[in-house]
Amino acid sequence: MHLFVRLTLGLFFALSLPGCQSLRSPYELIAPVVQKDHDISEFGYAAVSKTTDRKQWGKLKDSDFKLHTAKPLTRGKTTYVILQIDGGGIMGITPSRLVAKLEAALRKRPGKNDERLCDVLSMCSGTSTGAIITGGVAAGVPGEAIADFYYTKGYDLFQGKGRLPLAPVFQHVLSREAFQEAFVETLDSHAHYPPTVRLGEMNRVPILSLAAYDLVGKRTVFLRNQIRLDAPVNTKEIQLIDAISASALSAAVFFGKLVAPDVVMRHVNADGTGYLRKGAVFVDGGQGTQNTTIELSAIQALEFLKNDPDSQVALISLGCGNEYEAREFVEVLGYNGFDQVSDFLFRNQARSESILMQWLAAQHIEKLDERLKVYRFDWENDTKKATPFSVNAKQRQFLVDTAEAIAGREDFRQLLTDLGDSRIPLKQFRQ
């Protein structure tokens, strides 16, 4: 019998023996022989291997703290408002409803009954589903209409009805054309602009920034209605619906890549030199690390404050449900090389890390400049509660209930109060 076959059969036989049933893979049988994990006892800490009471690890008793606190805006101070929304597929139901509540608060101001968020926002920034929401807001679609789109048409479209059961082997799971057609109808019914509007023609919102990943340039780029180094040179010529599609309707197995042969980008080399290149191929912005664009919004806030030193900025950041819960320390002690590689490949470590790091960075900037107020609204989610690309009626209701729970938080209620207070003058930043 071939040596490889004999070794394989022997290995599986060994795994069937008593005491080996708890092994999760053949790798664990040989791992102790070929490698050894190390603790940091060399630096003065107690060796994990010598500790018998493993219940000591995990959440420390009475160690709770809270970053979410009510942050009243200063009355009488010129205020610029920034709206930033993460990606998350159909879980955008939650932030879409929060956007509607923000707009409703704004309309409580005297004489502002018909006010829309686009009339006061100085910047809209979004990724993937956040691009759909902020793109609609920037175009003048009322918050209630966006929330209704997600709850009705968006919900139906994300079910992938009529698609082959073996998708995406033979076809993509979701239809980009169906999504575009449905959202164009929403724009046509509610927006200040025609559905074919180009980014450069959108002057009601000074800054619109939608994140998309360019497979050619191997990095996240931002489709803006202004020219910047991280945006296409001809970004103002891109239609809004195409910018939204590049960010939201190009997820790998769900919609497929979106080819943009006429887009011109600045390519930057390692030594700081560069050149212009033509041709981009976009995939969903959520596939890069910039799923949340909080840090770019915070940088923009600093620019507002530099140009108007006596003002203040409210940066409103809406998440779409993320995994924040820490693992158990003793669980990770048992991780082998395969576990770690799997976590890197399939969980997307860079994205989840980026979300938290950007939020913490914004918190730090806020501490450095008291004129900046950062409001972050997200929730703990896992696939048992809802998934980005397919939810049932019960999960849809969970996303609605989540929005109501967030709206009941002290910091959100304070924000609504301030947006409805005419003694806090809201001003759009003009370039």
CSV table of C-alpha atoms in Angstrom, one decimal:
chain,number,residue,atom,x,y,z
A,1,MET,CA,0.0,0.0,0.0
A,2,HIS,CA,1.2,3.5,-0.8
A,3,LEU,CA,3.0,5.1,2.1
A,4,PHE,CA,0.8,8.2,2.0
A,5,VAL,CA,-2.4,6.2,2.1
A,6,ARG,CA,-1.1,4.1,5.1
A,7,LEU,CA,-0.1,7.2,7.0
A,8,THR,CA,-3.5,8.8,6.3
A,9,LEU,CA,-5.4,5.7,7.4
A,10,GLY,CA,-3.2,5.4,10.5
A,11,LEU,CA,-3.9,9.0,11.4
A,12,PHE,CA,-7.6,8.6,11.2
A,13,PHE,CA,-7.5,5.4,13.2
A,14,ALA,CA,-5.5,7.2,15.9
A,15,LEU,CA,-8.1,10.0,16.0
A,16,SER,CA,-10.8,7.4,16.6
A,17,LEU,CA,-9.1,6.1,19.7
A,18,PRO,CA,-10.5,7.1,23.2
A,19,GLY,CA,-9.0,10.4,24.3
A,20,CYS,CA,-8.7,11.7,20.8
A,21,GLN,CA,-12.4,12.4,20.2
A,22,SER,CA,-12.0,16.0,21.4
A,23,LEU,CA,-9.4,16.8,18.8
A,24,ARG,CA,-10.9,19.1,16.1
A,25,SER,CA,-8.4,18.3,13.3
A,26,PRO,CA,-5.5,15.9,12.5
A,27,TYR,CA,-3.3,19.0,12.9
A,28,GLU,CA,-3.9,19.0,16.6
A,29,LEU,CA,-2.3,15.5,16.9
A,30,ILE,CA,1.0,16.6,15.4
A,31,ALA,CA,1.0,20.3,16.5
A,32,PRO,CA,2.5,19.7,19.9
A,33,VAL,CA,5.4,17.9,18.3
A,34,VAL,CA,6.2,20.5,15.6
A,35,GLN,CA,5.4,23.8,17.4
A,36,LYS,CA,5.0,25.3,20.8
A,37,ASP,CA,3.0,28.3,21.9
A,38,HIS,CA,4.8,30.7,24.3
A,39,ASP,CA,3.5,32.9,27.1
A,40,ILE,CA,5.1,36.1,28.1
A,41,SER,CA,6.5,34.9,31.4
A,42,GLU,CA,9.9,36.0,30.2
A,43,PHE,CA,8.7,39.5,30.8
A,44,GLY,CA,7.7,38.9,34.4
A,45,TYR,CA,4.2,37.5,34.0
A,46,ALA,CA,3.0,34.3,35.4
A,47,ALA,CA,3.2,31.4,33.0
A,48,VAL,CA,-0.2,30.3,31.8
A,49,SER,CA,0.8,26.7,31.8
A,50,LYS,CA,1.4,26.8,35.5
A,51,THR,CA,-1.9,28.4,36.4
A,52,THR,CA,-4.6,26.0,37.6
A,53,ASP,CA,-7.5,28.4,38.1
A,54,ARG,CA,-8.5,29.4,34.6
A,55,LYS,CA,-11.7,31.0,35.7
A,56,GLN,CA,-9.7,34.1,36.7
A,57,TRP,CA,-9.6,35.2,33.0
A,58,GLY,CA,-12.3,37.0,31.2
A,59,LYS,CA,-14.3,40.1,32.1
A,60,LEU,CA,-13.1,41.7,35.3
A,61,LYS,CA,-15.6,42.3,38.0
A,62,ASP,CA,-16.9,45.9,38.4
A,63,SER,CA,-14.8,47.1,35.5
A,64,ASP,CA,-17.6,48.5,33.3
A,65,PHE,CA,-17.1,51.8,31.6
A,66,LYS,CA,-19.2,53.7,29.1
A,67,LEU,CA,-18.1,55.7,26.0
A,68,HIS,CA,-21.7,56.5,25.1
A,69,THR,CA,-22.7,59.6,27.1
A,70,ALA,CA,-25.0,62.5,26.4
A,71,LYS,CA,-23.1,65.2,24.7
A,72,PRO,CA,-25.2,68.4,24.6
A,73,LEU,CA,-24.3,70.9,21.8
A,74,THR,CA,-23.5,74.4,22.8
A,75,ARG,CA,-26.4,76.8,22.2
A,76,GLY,CA,-25.8,79.8,20.1
A,77,LYS,CA,-22.8,78.2,18.4
A,78,THR,CA,-22.7,77.7,14.7
A,79,THR,CA,-23.0,73.9,14.2
A,80,TYR,CA,-21.9,71.8,11.2
A,81,VAL,CA,-23.4,68.3,11.0
A,82,ILE,CA,-21.7,65.2,9.5
A,83,LEU,CA,-23.6,61.9,8.8
A,84,GLN,CA,-21.5,58.7,8.4
A,85,ILE,CA,-23.0,55.3,7.9
A,86,ASP,CA,-21.3,51.8,7.8
A,87,GLY,CA,-21.9,49.0,5.5
A,88,GLY,CA,-24.1,46.0,6.4
A,89,GLY,CA,-26.5,45.0,3.6
A,90,ILE,CA,-30.1,44.7,4.6
A,91,MET,CA,-29.1,45.4,8.2
A,92,GLY,CA,-29.3,49.0,6.9
A,93,ILE,CA,-32.9,48.8,8.0
A,94,THR,CA,-31.7,50.0,11.4
A,95,PRO,CA,-29.7,53.1,10.4
A,96,SER,CA,-32.3,54.0,7.8
A,97,ARG,CA,-34.9,54.3,10.6
A,98,LEU,CA,-32.5,56.3,12.8
A,99,VAL,CA,-31.9,58.7,9.8
A,100,ALA,CA,-35.7,59.2,9.7
A,101,LYS,CA,-35.8,60.0,13.4
A,102,LEU,CA,-32.9,62.6,13.0
A,103,GLU,CA,-34.8,64.3,10.2
A,104,ALA,CA,-38.1,64.3,12.2
A,105,ALA,CA,-36.3,66.1,15.1
A,106,LEU,CA,-34.9,68.7,12.6
A,107,ARG,CA,-38.5,69.4,11.5
A,108,LYS,CA,-39.5,70.5,15.0
A,109,ARG,CA,-37.6,73.7,14.5
A,110,PRO,CA,-40.0,76.7,13.9
A,111,GLY,CA,-40.6,77.1,10.1
A,112,LYS,CA,-38.7,73.9,9.3
A,113,ASN,CA,-41.6,71.5,8.8
A,114,ASP,CA,-40.5,70.5,5.4
A,115,GLU,CA,-36.7,70.5,6.2
A,116,ARG,CA,-34.7,67.5,4.9
A,117,LEU,CA,-31.3,66.4,6.2
A,118,CYS,CA,-29.7,67.4,3.0
A,119,ASP,CA,-30.6,71.0,3.8
A,120,VAL,CA,-28.4,71.1,6.9
A,121,LEU,CA,-25.7,68.4,6.4
A,122,SER,CA,-22.2,69.5,5.7
A,123,MET,CA,-21.0,66.0,4.8
A,124,CYS,CA,-22.4,62.6,4.0
A,125,SER,CA,-20.1,59.6,4.0
A,126,GLY,CA,-21.1,56.0,3.6
A,127,THR,CA,-19.9,52.5,2.6
A,128,SER,CA,-21.9,49.8,0.9
A,129,THR,CA,-25.5,50.0,2.3
A,130,GLY,CA,-24.3,53.2,4.0
A,131,ALA,CA,-23.7,54.5,0.5
A,132,ILE,CA,-27.3,53.8,-0.5
A,133,ILE,CA,-28.6,55.7,2.5
A,134,THR,CA,-26.2,58.7,2.5
A,135,GLY,CA,-26.5,58.9,-1.3
A,136,GLY,CA,-30.2,59.1,-1.0
A,137,VAL,CA,-30.0,61.7,1.8
A,138,ALA,CA,-27.6,63.8,-0.2
A,139,ALA,CA,-30.0,63.7,-3.2
A,140,GLY,CA,-32.7,65.0,-1.0
A,141,VAL,CA,-34.7,61.8,-0.4
A,142,PRO,CA,-36.6,62.2,2.9
A,143,GLY,CA,-35.5,59.9,5.7
A,144,GLU,CA,-39.0,58.3,5.9
A,145,ALA,CA,-38.8,57.3,2.2
A,146,ILE,CA,-35.4,55.7,2.7
A,147,ALA,CA,-36.6,53.8,5.7
A,148,ASP,CA,-39.6,52.6,3.7
A,149,PHE,CA,-37.4,51.6,0.8
A,150,TYR,CA,-35.3,49.3,3.1
A,151,TYR,CA,-38.3,47.9,4.9
A,152,THR,CA,-40.3,47.1,1.7
A,153,LYS,CA,-38.4,47.0,-1.6
A,154,GLY,CA,-35.0,46.5,-0.1
A,155,TYR,CA,-36.2,43.7,2.0
A,156,ASP,CA,-37.7,41.9,-1.0
A,157,LEU,CA,-34.7,42.4,-3.2
A,158,PHE,CA,-32.3,41.1,-0.6
A,159,GLN,CA,-34.1,37.8,-0.5
A,160,GLY,CA,-32.8,37.1,-4.0
A,161,LYS,CA,-36.2,35.8,-5.2
A,162,GLY,CA,-36.2,34.0,-8.6
A,163,ARG,CA,-32.4,33.3,-8.5
A,164,LEU,CA,-31.0,29.9,-9.1
A,165,PRO,CA,-30.5,27.7,-6.0
A,166,LEU,CA,-26.9,27.2,-7.0
A,167,ALA,CA,-26.1,30.9,-7.2
A,168,PRO,CA,-23.4,32.2,-7.2
A,169,VAL,CA,-22.0,29.2,-9.2
A,170,PHE,CA,-24.0,30.0,-12.3
A,171,GLN,CA,-25.2,33.5,-11.5
A,172,HIS,CA,-24.8,36.1,-8.8
A,173,VAL,CA,-27.1,35.8,-5.8
A,174,LEU,CA,-28.7,39.3,-6.2
A,175,SER,CA,-29.6,41.3,-9.2
A,176,ARG,CA,-27.8,44.6,-9.5
A,177,GLU,CA,-30.2,45.8,-12.2
A,178,ALA,CA,-33.2,45.1,-10.0
A,179,PHE,CA,-31.7,47.2,-7.1
A,180,GLN,CA,-30.7,50.0,-9.4
A,181,GLU,CA,-34.2,50.1,-10.9
A,182,ALA,CA,-35.9,50.2,-7.5
A,183,PHE,CA,-33.6,52.9,-6.1
A,184,VAL,CA,-33.9,55.0,-9.3
A,185,GLU,CA,-37.7,54.9,-8.7
A,186,THR,CA,-37.1,56.2,-5.2
A,187,LEU,CA,-34.9,59.0,-6.4
A,188,ASP,CA,-37.3,59.8,-9.2
A,189,SER,CA,-40.2,60.1,-6.7
A,190,HIS,CA,-38.5,62.0,-3.9
A,191,ALA,CA,-35.1,63.5,-4.7
A,192,HIS,CA,-34.2,67.1,-5.5
A,193,TYR,CA,-32.2,65.8,-8.6
A,194,PRO,CA,-33.0,63.5,-11.5
A,195,PRO,CA,-31.8,59.9,-11.2
A,196,THR,CA,-29.1,60.6,-13.8
A,197,VAL,CA,-27.5,63.4,-11.7
A,198,ARG,CA,-23.7,63.5,-11.7
A,199,LEU,CA,-21.8,64.0,-8.5
A,200,GLY,CA,-20.5,67.3,-9.7
A,201,GLU,CA,-24.0,68.6,-10.1
A,202,MET,CA,-25.0,67.9,-6.5
A,203,ASN,CA,-24.5,71.3,-4.8
A,204,ARG,CA,-27.0,71.0,-1.9
A,205,VAL,CA,-24.6,68.8,0.1
A,206,PRO,CA,-21.1,70.3,-0.1
A,207,ILE,CA,-19.4,67.0,0.5
A,208,LEU,CA,-20.5,63.4,-0.5
A,209,SER,CA,-18.0,60.6,-0.1
A,210,LEU,CA,-18.8,57.0,-0.9
A,211,ALA,CA,-16.2,54.2,-0.3
A,212,ALA,CA,-15.5,51.5,-2.9
A,213,TYR,CA,-12.6,49.1,-3.4
A,214,ASP,CA,-10.7,49.3,-6.7
A,215,LEU,CA,-9.3,45.9,-7.7
A,216,VAL,CA,-6.9,47.5,-10.1
A,217,GLY,CA,-5.4,50.0,-7.6
A,218,LYS,CA,-5.7,47.5,-4.8
A,219,ARG,CA,-7.1,50.0,-2.4
A,220,THR,CA,-10.2,51.7,-1.2
A,221,VAL,CA,-11.1,54.9,-3.1
A,222,PHE,CA,-13.7,57.5,-2.4
A,223,LEU,CA,-16.3,58.7,-5.0
A,224,ARG,CA,-16.8,62.3,-4.1
A,225,ASN,CA,-18.4,65.4,-5.4
A,226,GLN,CA,-15.0,67.1,-4.9
A,227,ILE,CA,-11.5,66.4,-6.2
A,228,ARG,CA,-9.1,64.9,-3.7
A,229,LEU,CA,-6.1,62.6,-3.8
A,230,ASP,CA,-8.2,59.6,-2.7
A,231,ALA,CA,-10.9,60.2,-5.3
A,232,PRO,CA,-11.0,59.7,-9.1
A,233,VAL,CA,-9.7,62.7,-11.1
A,234,ASN,CA,-13.0,62.8,-13.0
A,235,THR,CA,-15.1,61.9,-10.0
A,236,LYS,CA,-17.6,64.8,-10.6
A,237,GLU,CA,-18.5,63.2,-13.9
A,238,ILE,CA,-19.7,60.0,-12.3
A,239,GLN,CA,-23.5,59.5,-11.9
A,240,LEU,CA,-24.8,59.2,-8.4
A,241,ILE,CA,-26.4,55.8,-9.1
A,242,ASP,CA,-23.1,54.5,-10.4
A,243,ALA,CA,-21.2,55.8,-7.4
A,244,ILE,CA,-23.8,54.0,-5.1
A,245,SER,CA,-23.5,50.9,-7.2
A,246,ALA,CA,-19.7,50.9,-7.0
A,247,SER,CA,-19.9,51.0,-3.2
A,248,ALA,CA,-23.0,49.0,-2.5
A,249,LEU,CA,-24.0,46.9,-5.5
A,250,SER,CA,-20.7,45.1,-6.3
A,251,ALA,CA,-20.2,42.6,-3.4
A,252,ALA,CA,-18.2,39.7,-4.8
A,253,VAL,CA,-20.6,36.8,-4.8
A,254,PHE,CA,-23.8,38.8,-4.5
A,255,PHE,CA,-23.6,41.3,-7.3
A,256,GLY,CA,-20.2,40.8,-9.0
A,257,LYS,CA,-17.6,43.4,-9.8
A,258,LEU,CA,-18.5,46.7,-11.5
A,259,VAL,CA,-16.2,47.7,-14.4
A,260,ALA,CA,-15.5,51.4,-14.8
A,261,PRO,CA,-13.2,51.8,-17.9
A,262,ASP,CA,-13.4,55.6,-18.0
A,263,VAL,CA,-12.5,56.3,-14.4
A,264,VAL,CA,-9.1,58.0,-14.0
A,265,MET,CA,-7.2,57.5,-10.8
A,266,ARG,CA,-4.0,58.8,-9.3
A,267,HIS,CA,-1.6,56.0,-8.7
A,268,VAL,CA,0.9,56.6,-5.9
A,269,ASN,CA,4.2,54.7,-5.7
A,270,ALA,CA,6.1,53.8,-2.5
A,271,ASP,CA,8.5,56.7,-3.0
A,272,GLY,CA,5.8,59.3,-3.3
A,273,THR,CA,5.9,59.6,-7.0
A,274,GLY,CA,2.9,58.7,-9.1
A,275,TYR,CA,1.0,58.9,-12.4
A,276,LEU,CA,-2.5,58.9,-13.7
A,277,ARG,CA,-4.1,55.6,-14.8
A,278,LYS,CA,-7.3,55.0,-16.6
A,279,GLY,CA,-9.7,52.1,-15.8
A,280,ALA,CA,-11.0,50.9,-12.5
A,281,VAL,CA,-12.9,47.7,-11.4
A,282,PHE,CA,-15.0,48.3,-8.3
A,283,VAL,CA,-16.1,45.9,-5.7
A,284,ASP,CA,-18.2,46.6,-2.6
A,285,GLY,CA,-16.7,49.1,-0.2
A,286,GLY,CA,-17.3,46.7,2.6
A,287,GLN,CA,-14.7,44.3,1.2
A,288,GLY,CA,-11.9,46.8,2.1
A,289,THR,CA,-10.9,48.0,5.6
A,290,GLN,CA,-12.8,51.3,5.2
A,291,ASN,CA,-16.2,49.8,6.0
A,292,THR,CA,-16.6,52.6,8.4
A,293,THR,CA,-15.4,56.0,7.3
A,294,ILE,CA,-15.3,57.7,10.8
A,295,GLU,CA,-11.7,58.8,10.6
A,296,LEU,CA,-12.2,60.5,7.3
A,297,SER,CA,-15.3,62.3,8.6
A,298,ALA,CA,-13.3,63.3,11.7
A,299,ILE,CA,-10.6,64.8,9.5
A,300,GLN,CA,-13.2,66.7,7.6
A,301,ALA,CA,-14.6,68.0,10.9
A,302,LEU,CA,-11.2,69.4,11.7
A,303,GLU,CA,-11.2,71.2,8.4
A,304,PHE,CA,-14.6,72.8,9.2
A,305,LEU,CA,-13.3,73.9,12.6
A,306,LYS,CA,-10.1,75.4,11.0
A,307,ASN,CA,-12.1,77.5,8.6
A,308,ASP,CA,-14.6,78.5,11.3
A,309,PRO,CA,-12.8,78.4,14.7
A,310,ASP,CA,-15.9,79.6,16.6
A,311,SER,CA,-18.1,76.7,15.4
A,312,GLN,CA,-18.7,73.2,16.6
A,313,VAL,CA,-19.2,69.9,14.7
A,314,ALA,CA,-21.6,67.1,15.4
A,315,LEU,CA,-20.3,63.8,13.8
A,316,ILE,CA,-23.1,61.3,13.7
A,317,SER,CA,-21.9,57.8,13.0
A,318,LEU,CA,-24.4,54.9,12.4
A,319,GLY,CA,-23.3,51.3,12.4
A,320,CYS,CA,-25.1,48.3,10.9
A,321,GLY,CA,-24.5,45.8,13.7
A,322,ASN,CA,-21.0,44.3,14.3
A,323,GLU,CA,-19.3,41.7,16.4
A,324,TYR,CA,-17.9,43.4,19.4
A,325,GLU,CA,-18.0,40.6,22.0
A,326,ALA,CA,-14.6,39.3,23.0
A,327,ARG,CA,-13.7,35.7,22.8
A,328,GLU,CA,-13.0,33.6,26.0
A,329,PHE,CA,-9.3,33.6,26.8
A,330,VAL,CA,-9.3,29.9,27.5
A,331,GLU,CA,-11.0,29.2,24.1
A,332,VAL,CA,-8.3,31.1,22.2
A,333,LEU,CA,-5.6,29.1,24.2
A,334,GLY,CA,-6.7,26.1,22.2
A,335,TYR,CA,-6.4,27.8,18.8
A,336,ASN,CA,-4.1,26.1,16.4
A,337,GLY,CA,-2.5,27.4,13.2
A,338,PHE,CA,-5.5,26.4,11.2
A,339,ASP,CA,-7.9,28.3,13.5
A,340,GLN,CA,-5.8,31.5,13.2
A,341,VAL,CA,-5.6,31.3,9.4
A,342,SER,CA,-9.3,30.6,9.2
A,343,ASP,CA,-10.0,33.7,11.4
A,344,PHE,CA,-7.8,35.8,9.1
A,345,LEU,CA,-9.4,34.6,5.9
A,346,PHE,CA,-13.0,34.2,6.7
A,347,ARG,CA,-13.7,36.6,9.5
A,348,ASN,CA,-11.9,39.6,7.9
A,349,GLN,CA,-9.8,40.7,10.9
A,350,ALA,CA,-8.8,43.9,9.2
A,351,ARG,CA,-12.4,45.1,8.7
A,352,SER,CA,-13.6,44.4,12.3
A,353,GLU,CA,-10.4,45.9,13.7
A,354,SER,CA,-10.8,49.0,11.5
A,355,ILE,CA,-14.3,49.7,12.8
A,356,LEU,CA,-13.3,49.8,16.4
A,357,MET,CA,-9.9,51.6,15.8
A,358,GLN,CA,-11.6,54.3,13.8
A,359,TRP,CA,-14.2,54.9,16.5
A,360,LEU,CA,-11.5,55.1,19.2
A,361,ALA,CA,-9.4,57.4,17.0
A,362,ALA,CA,-12.5,59.7,16.7
A,363,GLN,CA,-12.9,59.6,20.4
A,364,HIS,CA,-9.3,60.7,20.9
A,365,ILE,CA,-9.7,63.6,18.4
A,366,GLU,CA,-12.8,64.6,20.3
A,367,LYS,CA,-10.8,64.8,23.5
A,368,LEU,CA,-8.2,66.9,21.8
A,369,ASP,CA,-10.8,69.4,20.5
A,370,GLU,CA,-13.9,70.0,22.6
A,371,ARG,CA,-15.6,71.6,19.6
A,372,LEU,CA,-16.1,68.2,18.0
A,373,LYS,CA,-18.8,65.9,19.3
A,374,VAL,CA,-18.8,62.3,18.1
A,375,TYR,CA,-22.0,60.3,18.3
A,376,ARG,CA,-21.6,56.5,17.5
A,377,PHE,CA,-24.7,54.3,17.4
A,378,ASP,CA,-24.1,50.6,16.7
A,379,TRP,CA,-25.1,47.3,18.3
A,380,GLU,CA,-23.8,43.8,19.0
A,381,ASN,CA,-24.8,41.4,16.2
A,382,ASP,CA,-24.2,37.9,15.2
A,383,THR,CA,-25.6,35.7,12.4
A,384,LYS,CA,-28.3,34.3,14.7
A,385,LYS,CA,-29.9,37.7,14.9
A,386,ALA,CA,-29.6,38.9,11.4
A,387,THR,CA,-27.3,38.6,8.3
A,388,PRO,CA,-26.4,41.3,5.8
A,389,PHE,CA,-27.9,39.6,2.8
A,390,SER,CA,-30.9,37.6,3.9
A,391,VAL,CA,-33.3,38.1,6.8
A,392,ASN,CA,-36.7,36.7,7.5
A,393,ALA,CA,-39.7,38.6,8.8
A,394,LYS,CA,-38.7,38.0,12.4
A,395,GLN,CA,-35.2,39.2,11.8
A,396,ARG,CA,-36.5,42.3,10.0
A,397,GLN,CA,-38.6,43.1,13.0
A,398,PHE,CA,-35.5,42.6,15.2
A,399,LEU,CA,-33.7,45.3,13.1
A,400,VAL,CA,-36.7,47.6,13.6
A,401,ASP,CA,-36.7,47.0,17.3
A,402,THR,CA,-33.0,47.6,17.4
A,403,ALA,CA,-33.5,51.1,16.0
A,404,GLU,CA,-36.1,51.8,18.6
A,405,ALA,CA,-33.8,50.6,21.4
A,406,ILE,CA,-31.0,52.9,20.1
A,407,ALA,CA,-33.4,55.8,19.8
A,408,GLY,CA,-34.2,55.3,23.5
A,409,ARG,CA,-30.6,55.8,24.6
A,410,GLU,CA,-29.7,58.9,26.5
A,411,ASP,CA,-27.2,60.1,24.0
A,412,PHE,CA,-29.5,59.7,21.0
A,413,ARG,CA,-32.3,61.4,22.8
A,414,GLN,CA,-30.0,64.3,23.6
A,415,LEU,CA,-28.9,64.5,20.0
A,416,LEU,CA,-32.6,64.6,18.9
A,417,THR,CA,-33.3,67.4,21.4
A,418,ASP,CA,-30.4,69.5,20.1
A,419,LEU,CA,-31.3,69.0,16.4
A,420,GLY,CA,-34.8,70.3,17.2
A,421,ASP,CA,-33.5,73.3,19.2
A,422,SER,CA,-33.5,76.5,17.1
A,423,ARG,CA,-31.1,78.0,19.6
A,424,ILE,CA,-28.4,75.8,18.0
A,425,PRO,CA,-27.9,77.3,14.6
A,426,LEU,CA,-27.2,74.6,11.9
A,427,LYS,CA,-25.0,75.8,9.0
A,428,GLN,CA,-23.9,74.0,5.9
A,429,PHE,CA,-20.2,74.2,5.1
A,430,ARG,CA,-19.7,75.7,1.6
A,431,GLN,CA,-16.5,75.1,-0.4
